[in-house]
XYZ file of C-alpha atoms in Angstrom:
665
model
C 53.398 94.587 99.115
C 55.668 93.663 102.017
C 55.670 96.790 104.663
C 59.255 97.085 105.323
C 59.801 97.587 109.360
C 61.197 100.711 110.764
C 63.449 100.826 113.436
C 66.135 103.206 114.923
C 69.468 103.205 113.581
C 71.898 100.889 115.668
C 68.768 98.531 116.844
C 68.494 96.859 113.750
C 68.501 92.749 114.114
C 70.989 91.245 112.291
C 72.470 87.428 111.232
C 76.077 88.589 111.446
C 76.990 88.146 115.357
C 80.000 88.249 116.982
C 80.633 84.794 117.199
C 80.507 84.426 113.168
C 82.617 87.469 112.492
C 85.262 86.136 115.089
C 85.341 82.754 113.780
C 85.983 84.168 110.457
C 88.527 86.352 111.519
C 91.981 86.641 109.564
C 93.157 85.859 106.265
C 95.668 83.283 104.592
C 99.069 84.367 104.361
C 102.320 83.591 103.309
C 101.609 81.549 99.946
C 104.172 79.464 98.487
C 104.687 76.578 96.084
C 106.431 73.047 96.494
C 107.055 71.650 92.695
C 103.168 71.875 91.624
C 101.427 72.128 95.109
C 100.245 75.288 96.597
C 100.774 76.010 100.575
C 99.904 78.784 102.797
C 99.218 79.621 106.524
C 95.399 80.018 107.611
C 94.035 81.533 110.886
C 92.348 79.156 113.294
C 90.612 81.664 115.988
C 88.737 78.580 117.478
C 91.965 76.653 117.871
C 93.681 79.015 120.172
C 94.071 81.431 117.513
C 96.939 79.006 115.566
C 97.993 79.493 112.300
C 97.786 76.297 110.628
C 99.676 75.414 107.365
C 97.641 74.381 104.757
C 98.258 72.107 101.722
C 96.652 71.871 98.306
C 97.711 69.059 96.319
C 99.237 69.136 92.645
C 96.205 67.250 91.300
C 93.857 70.161 92.437
C 92.047 68.230 94.766
C 90.685 70.459 98.122
C 93.052 72.013 100.390
C 93.735 70.000 103.664
C 95.238 71.258 107.053
C 98.933 69.717 107.064
C 99.718 70.054 110.490
C 97.101 69.412 113.151
C 96.769 71.363 116.510
C 98.635 72.673 118.578
C 101.484 73.380 115.818
C 101.302 77.211 115.115
C 103.076 78.012 112.151
C 104.277 81.326 113.100
C 107.559 83.219 113.632
C 107.846 85.997 116.267
C 111.348 87.767 114.551
C 110.735 91.324 115.247
C 107.421 89.991 116.893
C 105.329 90.656 113.738
C 106.953 87.667 112.732
C 107.706 87.098 108.857
C 107.311 84.499 106.401
C 107.627 81.350 108.723
C 108.191 78.416 106.258
C 109.878 77.242 103.034
C 109.532 73.738 100.931
C 111.244 71.767 98.344
C 110.024 69.198 96.244
C 112.287 65.541 96.651
C 112.455 62.836 93.457
C 111.656 60.597 96.432
C 109.918 60.989 99.717
C 107.267 63.788 98.768
C 108.066 67.174 99.991
C 110.222 68.399 102.239
C 109.366 71.539 104.325
C 110.788 73.803 107.310
C 108.952 76.126 109.296
C 108.812 77.790 112.756
C 106.722 76.979 115.363
C 105.177 79.830 117.576
C 105.300 77.966 120.798
C 109.069 77.119 121.151
C 110.095 79.542 117.885
C 112.411 76.252 116.890
C 112.764 75.376 113.470
C 111.390 72.115 112.274
C 111.483 69.645 109.595
C 108.505 67.926 108.412
C 108.319 65.121 105.617
C 104.382 65.278 105.141
C 104.141 62.017 103.026
C 107.166 59.983 104.831
C 106.213 56.580 105.270
C 104.452 56.050 109.133
C 103.627 59.503 108.898
C 106.342 61.080 111.223
C 105.704 64.327 112.703
C 108.399 67.574 112.639
C 111.427 66.914 114.101
C 113.416 70.276 115.548
C 116.395 71.653 113.760
C 117.415 74.498 115.993
C 117.997 74.739 119.890
C 115.570 75.499 122.547
C 115.339 79.482 123.397
C 117.486 81.022 125.824
C 118.171 84.417 127.290
C 115.288 87.099 126.903
C 113.119 85.006 124.201
C 116.523 83.350 122.618
C 116.824 82.390 119.296
C 113.838 83.257 116.561
C 113.902 82.222 113.013
C 112.234 83.677 109.675
C 112.114 84.010 105.603
C 113.626 80.720 105.109
C 114.820 79.041 101.910
C 116.393 75.404 101.507
C 119.731 75.466 99.838
C 121.297 71.695 99.704
C 121.845 70.417 103.307
C 120.786 73.608 105.103
C 118.123 76.093 105.176
C 119.295 79.575 105.067
C 117.324 82.415 106.865
C 117.205 85.334 109.275
C 118.340 84.566 112.958
C 117.510 86.673 115.927
C 119.319 86.293 118.740
C 118.512 87.951 122.048
C 121.466 88.552 124.002
C 119.646 90.017 127.264
C 116.496 90.803 129.058
C 115.611 94.154 127.342
C 113.799 94.125 124.227
C 116.682 95.709 122.380
C 119.157 93.536 123.518
C 119.243 91.770 120.322
C 121.283 91.030 117.204
C 120.318 89.708 113.402
C 122.390 87.776 110.997
C 122.063 85.462 108.405
C 122.404 82.126 109.184
C 122.673 78.530 107.911
C 121.084 75.782 109.843
C 121.830 71.946 108.931
C 118.686 69.972 107.831
C 120.200 66.762 109.587
C 119.250 68.092 113.392
C 122.871 68.536 114.443
C 121.970 72.004 115.585
C 119.084 70.698 117.328
C 120.820 70.776 120.750
C 123.890 72.809 119.649
C 123.912 76.587 118.649
C 127.319 76.017 117.281
C 126.100 74.067 114.750
C 124.326 77.124 113.294
C 126.569 78.816 110.494
C 126.198 82.873 110.720
C 126.740 83.859 107.059
C 126.870 87.604 107.962
C 128.093 89.701 110.818
C 125.354 92.043 112.854
C 126.672 95.343 111.695
C 123.034 96.006 110.327
C 120.139 95.849 112.639
C 117.388 94.478 110.687
C 117.445 92.038 107.744
C 115.203 90.093 105.377
C 116.209 86.347 104.481
C 118.481 85.873 101.520
C 117.399 85.395 97.663
C 119.494 82.731 95.943
C 120.143 83.718 92.273
C 119.233 80.808 89.870
C 122.473 79.399 89.517
C 123.149 79.425 93.015
C 126.185 81.777 92.820
C 124.855 84.715 94.585
C 122.527 85.978 96.999
C 120.587 89.330 97.940
C 118.919 90.696 100.773
C 117.822 93.967 102.228
C 119.009 95.600 105.479
C 118.108 98.732 107.338
C 119.225 100.244 110.880
C 117.992 102.406 113.575
C 116.350 104.901 113.448
C 115.395 104.282 110.135
C 112.074 102.499 109.465
C 112.043 100.144 106.216
C 109.894 102.557 104.239
C 112.203 105.285 105.215
C 115.551 103.610 103.998
C 116.639 100.321 103.314
C 119.814 99.036 101.506
C 120.082 95.852 98.875
C 122.774 93.888 99.720
C 124.600 91.390 97.194
C 127.349 88.697 97.722
C 128.791 86.025 96.088
C 128.150 82.551 97.257
C 131.506 80.370 97.501
C 132.132 76.712 96.988
C 132.143 76.009 100.774
C 128.639 77.823 101.289
C 129.752 81.407 102.674
C 128.930 84.883 101.374
C 132.142 86.674 99.898
C 132.172 90.464 99.082
C 129.102 91.552 100.619
C 128.336 95.044 99.204
C 125.292 97.393 98.935
C 124.160 97.754 95.375
C 120.790 100.098 95.716
C 119.335 102.086 98.419
C 120.289 104.142 101.271
C 118.698 106.344 103.862
C 116.277 108.009 101.650
C 115.519 105.306 99.564
C 113.202 102.596 100.160
C 113.735 99.302 98.636
C 110.810 97.067 99.577
C 111.519 93.835 97.449
C 114.517 91.796 95.547
C 113.941 89.012 93.667
C 115.477 86.937 90.739
C 114.411 86.665 87.401
C 114.486 82.873 86.120
C 116.987 84.204 83.665
C 119.485 85.377 86.216
C 118.216 89.571 86.249
C 118.101 91.352 89.631
C 114.444 92.704 90.345
C 113.655 95.160 93.175
C 111.050 97.437 94.242
C 112.319 101.095 95.028
C 110.604 104.160 95.853
C 113.632 106.599 94.743
C 111.247 108.086 92.192
C 109.086 108.901 95.199
C 106.639 105.977 94.407
C 107.577 102.011 94.809
C 107.944 100.927 91.290
C 109.738 97.789 89.617
C 113.446 98.011 88.662
C 115.931 96.283 86.645
C 119.555 96.260 88.862
C 122.909 95.934 87.406
C 124.374 94.143 90.063
C 127.919 95.323 89.037
C 127.459 99.168 88.659
C 124.230 99.379 90.610
C 122.295 101.240 87.725
C 118.451 100.489 87.880
C 116.001 100.902 85.292
C 112.582 101.904 85.931
C 110.231 98.814 84.361
C 107.000 100.756 84.891
C 107.123 104.022 85.914
C 104.031 105.357 87.320
C 102.282 107.062 89.966
C 101.579 104.002 91.578
C 102.497 101.801 94.170
C 104.297 98.606 93.372
C 105.452 97.741 96.834
C 104.762 98.735 100.393
C 105.653 99.031 103.853
C 108.143 95.986 104.884
C 106.645 95.168 108.210
C 107.801 91.702 108.120
C 110.757 89.708 106.025
C 109.146 87.829 103.424
C 106.476 89.982 102.042
C 106.414 89.898 98.197
C 104.745 92.342 95.921
C 106.589 91.043 92.742
C 106.905 87.291 91.513
C 109.020 86.581 88.183
C 107.580 84.158 85.773
C 109.521 81.697 83.736
C 109.125 83.558 80.544
C 110.400 87.041 81.564
C 106.952 88.154 82.623
C 106.715 89.442 86.304
C 103.430 89.152 88.434
C 103.067 92.413 90.346
C 101.051 93.973 92.829
C 100.058 97.497 91.763
C 97.937 100.516 92.184
C 96.803 103.612 94.273
C 95.221 102.680 97.743
C 94.571 99.036 97.294
C 96.759 97.121 95.117
C 95.623 94.813 92.191
C 97.290 91.861 90.814
C 99.053 92.318 87.011
C 101.113 90.744 84.734
C 103.929 93.176 83.527
C 106.232 92.658 80.198
C 109.438 94.259 81.407
C 110.828 94.707 77.717
C 107.777 96.893 76.819
C 106.207 97.969 79.520
C 102.826 96.788 79.211
C 100.715 96.067 82.223
C 97.615 93.888 81.905
C 95.472 93.037 85.217
C 93.924 89.766 86.168
C 90.167 89.363 85.585
C 87.890 89.056 88.572
C 86.046 90.537 91.178
C 88.995 90.956 93.790
C 90.029 94.488 94.644
C 92.739 94.258 97.228
C 95.500 91.663 97.177
C 97.897 91.009 99.877
C 102.004 91.148 99.461
C 102.160 87.250 98.969
C 102.764 86.251 95.504
C 103.968 82.875 94.536
C 104.608 81.239 91.021
C 104.658 77.739 89.724
C 104.996 77.533 85.936
C 102.763 79.998 84.155
C 100.325 80.074 87.163
C 100.379 82.967 90.221
C 99.111 82.384 93.550
C 98.018 85.293 95.830
C 95.587 86.236 98.394
C 93.030 88.533 97.399
C 89.273 89.840 98.569
C 86.450 92.340 97.261
C 83.548 94.166 98.792
C 81.659 90.708 98.402
C 83.888 88.249 98.930
C 86.630 87.703 102.154
C 90.445 86.990 101.534
C 91.132 83.994 99.684
C 93.511 82.013 97.533
C 93.446 82.935 94.011
C 94.777 81.201 91.134
C 95.649 83.059 87.860
C 96.827 80.961 84.893
C 98.720 83.616 82.926
C 98.507 81.463 79.664
C 94.932 81.622 79.764
C 93.803 84.531 81.833
C 91.498 82.283 83.944
C 91.532 83.495 87.807
C 89.995 81.124 90.142
C 89.283 80.615 93.968
C 91.375 77.613 95.264
C 91.196 77.974 98.838
C 91.536 79.729 102.169
C 88.496 81.852 102.066
C 85.887 81.657 104.781
C 82.675 81.218 102.486
C 81.656 78.243 104.518
C 80.723 80.214 107.658
C 79.346 82.869 105.599
C 76.624 80.409 103.712
C 74.585 81.421 106.943
C 74.636 84.900 105.833
C 72.650 86.465 103.222
C 75.297 88.950 100.786
C 72.511 91.466 101.052
C 73.577 92.365 104.561
C 77.075 93.357 103.447
C 77.877 96.392 103.457
C 78.768 98.610 100.313
C 81.688 100.969 100.788
C 82.188 104.277 99.140
C 85.967 105.170 98.262
C 86.084 108.991 98.750
C 88.269 111.583 99.127
C 88.142 114.356 101.444
C 89.608 117.618 101.825
C 91.438 118.484 105.077
C 93.299 121.252 106.720
C 95.114 123.365 104.033
C 92.837 121.753 101.349
C 95.081 118.336 101.786
C 93.239 115.310 100.293
C 92.240 112.733 102.731
C 91.552 109.300 101.423
C 88.724 107.346 103.185
C 86.267 104.424 102.577
C 82.496 104.740 104.025
C 80.267 101.963 104.962
C 76.685 103.523 105.363
C 74.310 101.252 107.428
C 72.526 98.628 105.662
C 70.162 96.210 106.072
C 67.824 94.358 103.599
C 64.901 94.044 105.526
C 65.088 97.337 107.809
C 64.827 101.149 107.510
C 65.424 103.984 109.785
C 62.895 106.681 110.483
C 62.986 109.255 107.831
C 64.007 111.903 110.282
C 66.758 110.366 111.866
C 70.398 110.396 110.890
C 72.834 107.112 111.404
C 75.571 107.091 114.077
C 79.065 106.764 112.574
C 82.103 105.431 113.923
C 85.658 106.545 112.401
C 88.110 103.830 112.171
C 91.783 104.628 112.192
C 94.004 101.980 110.835
C 96.981 100.929 112.865
C 100.812 101.064 111.560
C 100.559 103.993 111.195
C 102.404 103.444 108.496
C 99.819 101.235 106.546
C 96.659 101.776 104.689
C 93.264 99.725 104.857
C 91.576 98.604 101.413
C 87.399 98.597 100.835
C 86.834 94.845 101.590
C 84.227 92.544 103.036
C 85.088 92.672 106.602
C 82.807 91.207 109.171
C 83.867 93.073 112.113
C 82.495 96.227 110.120
C 79.365 94.548 108.808
C 78.520 93.699 112.422
C 77.898 97.204 112.795
C 76.835 98.494 109.610
C 74.224 95.601 109.615
C 72.541 97.222 112.859
C 72.515 100.388 111.638
C 75.763 101.850 112.803
C 77.865 103.430 110.118
C 81.777 103.020 109.315
C 84.457 105.070 107.909
C 87.881 104.127 107.471
C 90.420 106.710 107.000
C 93.770 106.289 105.551
C 95.005 109.520 107.078
C 98.178 111.197 105.843
C 101.191 109.068 106.552
C 99.122 106.012 105.281
C 100.725 103.771 102.261
C 99.188 103.227 99.052
C 99.203 106.841 97.862
C 103.161 107.611 97.155
C 106.123 108.910 99.478
C 104.896 112.439 99.747
C 101.586 110.926 101.390
C 103.393 108.785 103.544
C 105.844 111.859 104.896
C 102.905 113.891 105.891
C 103.155 112.400 109.405
C 106.665 112.995 109.590
C 106.964 114.494 113.337
C 103.338 115.130 113.063
C 101.925 111.844 114.724
C 99.160 112.898 116.828
C 98.990 115.872 114.705
C 97.827 115.136 111.331
C 96.234 111.836 112.037
C 93.932 113.324 114.430
C 93.035 116.221 111.896
C 92.557 113.701 108.705
C 90.263 111.555 110.836
C 88.285 114.545 112.463
C 87.729 116.082 108.920
C 86.423 113.158 107.381
C 84.076 112.656 110.512
C 82.885 116.613 110.395
C 82.555 116.117 106.643
C 80.167 113.411 106.880
C 78.015 115.102 109.434
C 77.944 118.464 107.455
C 76.533 116.651 104.077
C 73.853 115.001 106.275
C 75.197 111.654 106.216
C 75.990 111.069 109.878
C 74.539 112.445 112.969
C 76.934 114.860 114.485
C 75.988 114.507 118.054
C 76.597 110.659 117.655
C 80.110 110.033 116.045
C 82.607 107.832 118.011
C 86.403 106.975 116.939
C 88.067 103.926 117.359
C 91.522 102.376 116.343
C 93.604 99.584 117.477
C 97.990 99.852 118.213
C 98.725 103.152 116.503
C 95.248 103.745 115.367
C 94.506 103.355 119.738
C 96.811 106.163 119.798
C 94.788 108.326 117.296
C 91.356 107.643 119.087
C 92.692 108.593 122.324
C 94.601 111.397 120.864
C 91.584 112.468 119.088
C 89.664 112.415 122.543
C 91.872 114.659 123.921
C 92.459 117.272 120.978
C 89.077 117.377 119.498
C 85.243 117.729 120.786
C 84.055 115.758 117.510
C 83.511 112.527 119.105
C 80.889 111.042 121.580
C 82.996 108.319 122.914
C 86.013 106.274 121.674
C 87.151 102.486 121.661
C 90.796 102.305 122.275
C 92.552 98.653 121.344
C 95.840 97.568 122.409
C 97.224 101.598 121.921
C 100.287 103.336 122.110
C 99.264 106.209 124.854
C 102.593 107.220 126.114
C 105.418 108.572 123.602
C 108.166 108.344 125.924
C 106.851 105.053 127.393
C 106.500 103.500 123.910
C 110.289 104.294 123.002
C 111.392 102.601 126.199
C 109.665 99.827 126.326
C 108.308 98.761 122.783
C 109.966 95.872 120.896
C 113.454 96.513 119.079
C 111.934 97.173 115.316
C 109.648 99.982 116.828
C 111.853 101.296 119.681
C 113.290 104.235 117.098
C 109.901 104.751 115.242
C 109.031 107.745 117.483
C 111.879 109.579 116.047
C 110.484 109.977 112.599
C 106.656 110.055 113.837
C 107.165 112.804 116.841
C 110.831 114.017 116.614
C 114.592 113.255 117.645
C 114.985 111.877 121.318
C 116.077 115.685 122.609
C 112.442 116.899 121.650
C 110.640 113.998 122.882
C 109.556 115.088 126.321
C 108.194 118.252 124.895
C 106.209 116.278 122.012
C 104.836 113.905 124.734
C 103.558 116.654 126.847
C 101.826 118.188 123.828
C 100.258 115.019 122.302
C 100.387 111.719 124.418
C 96.979 111.190 125.916
C 98.618 110.216 129.362
C 99.829 113.398 129.335
C 96.621 115.215 128.311
C 94.195 112.957 130.166
C 92.659 116.205 131.797
C 91.263 117.134 128.493
C 89.525 114.282 127.828
C 85.436 114.082 128.555
C 84.193 111.606 126.775
C 83.407 107.936 127.712
C 85.468 104.813 126.500
C 86.097 101.571 126.478
C 90.231 100.275 126.449
C 90.643 96.676 125.168
C 94.069 95.604 126.225
C 95.841 91.946 125.489
C 97.912 91.160 128.656
C 100.686 89.655 126.686
C 101.670 92.688 124.200
C 105.151 93.158 123.778
C 104.523 95.950 121.137
C 102.256 98.257 123.428
C 102.416 96.400 127.114
C 99.653 96.700 129.402
C 101.870 99.124 131.492
C 100.937 102.123 129.216
C 97.251 101.399 129.544
C 97.698 101.239 133.070
C 99.656 104.636 133.309
C 96.550 106.118 131.299
C 94.157 104.837 133.494
C 95.774 106.547 136.441
C 95.995 109.774 134.829
C 91.984 109.691 134.304
C 91.477 108.528 137.767
C 89.101 111.019 140.008
C 88.171 112.702 136.781
C 84.441 111.390 136.556
C 84.815 110.130 132.749
C 82.802 106.878 132.028
C 84.940 104.333 131.003
C 85.918 100.790 130.873
C 89.229 98.563 131.037
C 88.688 94.960 129.647
C 91.976 92.898 129.395
C 92.570 89.452 127.705
C 95.245 86.727 129.079
C 97.070 85.218 126.683
C 96.568 87.814 123.879
C 99.137 89.757 122.300
C 99.366 92.600 119.868
C 96.314 91.738 117.840
C 93.502 89.505 119.162
C 93.729 86.107 117.611
C 91.427 84.081 119.822
C 87.404 83.527 118.964
C 86.353 84.247 122.641
C 88.569 87.461 122.776
C 86.929 88.795 119.613
C 83.373 87.819 120.555
C 83.967 89.964 124.166
C 85.519 92.787 122.414
C 83.069 93.428 119.832
C 80.394 93.003 122.009
C 81.743 95.582 124.761
C 82.230 97.906 121.768
C 78.744 97.520 120.801
C 77.575 98.147 124.324
C 79.393 101.427 124.900
C 77.902 102.729 121.475
C 74.569 101.712 122.732
C 74.957 103.237 126.077
C 76.292 106.668 124.586
C 74.008 107.076 121.502
C 71.120 105.954 123.258
C 70.577 102.632 121.553
C 68.729 99.832 122.929
C 70.414 96.537 122.689
C 69.054 93.929 125.206
C 70.808 90.892 123.170
C 74.377 91.913 124.073
C 76.212 91.813 127.938
C 76.166 95.220 129.275
C 79.501 96.782 129.468
C 79.686 98.270 133.082
C 81.219 101.834 132.733
C 83.030 103.391 135.757
C 83.710 107.039 136.664
């Protein structure tokens, strides 16, 4: 019988190196159908982080990349983007697609089967002032594409207007902004793209305005489409300041469907366009929707036979098929435990993006006629072939108790290795991961960035702290005006509980997070003594600065997270890591993209200036060409190895196989 070698936690060898984790980062997005074909976008970390447009032919053959590098199918509307493409099947000439390219943010028309293989041609003008013109969430209608138009009117990130617009497909607007027809005025700050009724006579869309975020309150707007292609009599039929409508869609029979949280949970509703009355089709304490961070997200997709494909659940959503007449809901069979809000339908088939603890995000097809589900593409299985699944972590979804006995949802990933064990008298180090958003959540699925640490003997716990989505509006509202308090307390409560029960070494706890999670990580160092170190990634560090410097979408987010403008200066002094740098004594690494429009480098630089002369070991690692969320393989490799080096130095782990991160005081 083979003897299993014993090595200290954190020093285990692993086949999951930073290069592998980086090469397989990201997931398919924006699934759609063009006739019987399925299309989606897919990450390419090793191709400068672009998003490729991928096509699976109608004959069921393997998916192929439709547009070569450097085409990057990705919108920048509200900086986070939105659905970047639309397509239609034509009787002759093959499919016609329209997409936004990241480099110039122009809309382009693309005929992949055209004789001679002609490439994309521009439909909209080159951007001008302050980033100019951006487009998202398109739909093809006759000789036009209707979509969201974002237009910058000055140099500041809040000098912007958004409307619904019609762009001619003949290219006449490629050099002439005046050829773009505006379908709505700009009285509302934010909008999704239009959803056209099956008879083409009505359009529905969602809007909201500062200071609300879309999970606070949105309005469902409805208008008639006239014979000349204008929108007549636009009116609000659902929603308001305290009701979040996350999606609107038309069923094949002309029924108007919406996802609303008017009952405290995002549930599906049938809406009467005339009276605005809404009937809950499946009243449950589950979420059938989520945070509308980007226009074009779809948790609900009507099928031709009056059934509706839905994503639903508490925490991680799963795919089900709802009978809106009876309320019966049948879940899809298969191993997938979490689905992304990107559903599409063709006939009886539903397409989406799903993952499990044993498989990465991949494009899945469900045939509702047979109940059979299968993977059709989009996964990263080719790279995973070189890794034995025995190295994958096994998540444990748990509920902890925080202050005032409030419930805290989390996923615990213990250190895991098939061929090495730790000394019996040693407890493992653990890293608390705080997700971004903060109005978001994390599901328990395969993530090689987590496996990178767990397979080396470092545990990870992902915390869906108060304020996270997936658990109803009341759970979301726990963070209202409490950002930097509830999130910090919840993460610390989970860390302390793991230490108290003997799961984690209390002297070797770390916290890490990106974006809003970076705020939580840095604020945790200033507010608690739980952690020995932190990895702080493209973070918010200064409430006042964030409100003044960030992009338009989140420029009033702080109102709900920390309080109204008149109290912000006080809250900043009480909670901002920049203002509380004198309380930080634990080492940290700060990772920052230099082209980040959401959390600009100026925040990190002010924080480092406040830390100057305090003799706290730290490193500041910057990345040219990276924005909010790292996309390039070489960036992710350097970031992962820097993070591991920090833990090795602080936790006393020998890792000669990675570059040493130089910590300065």
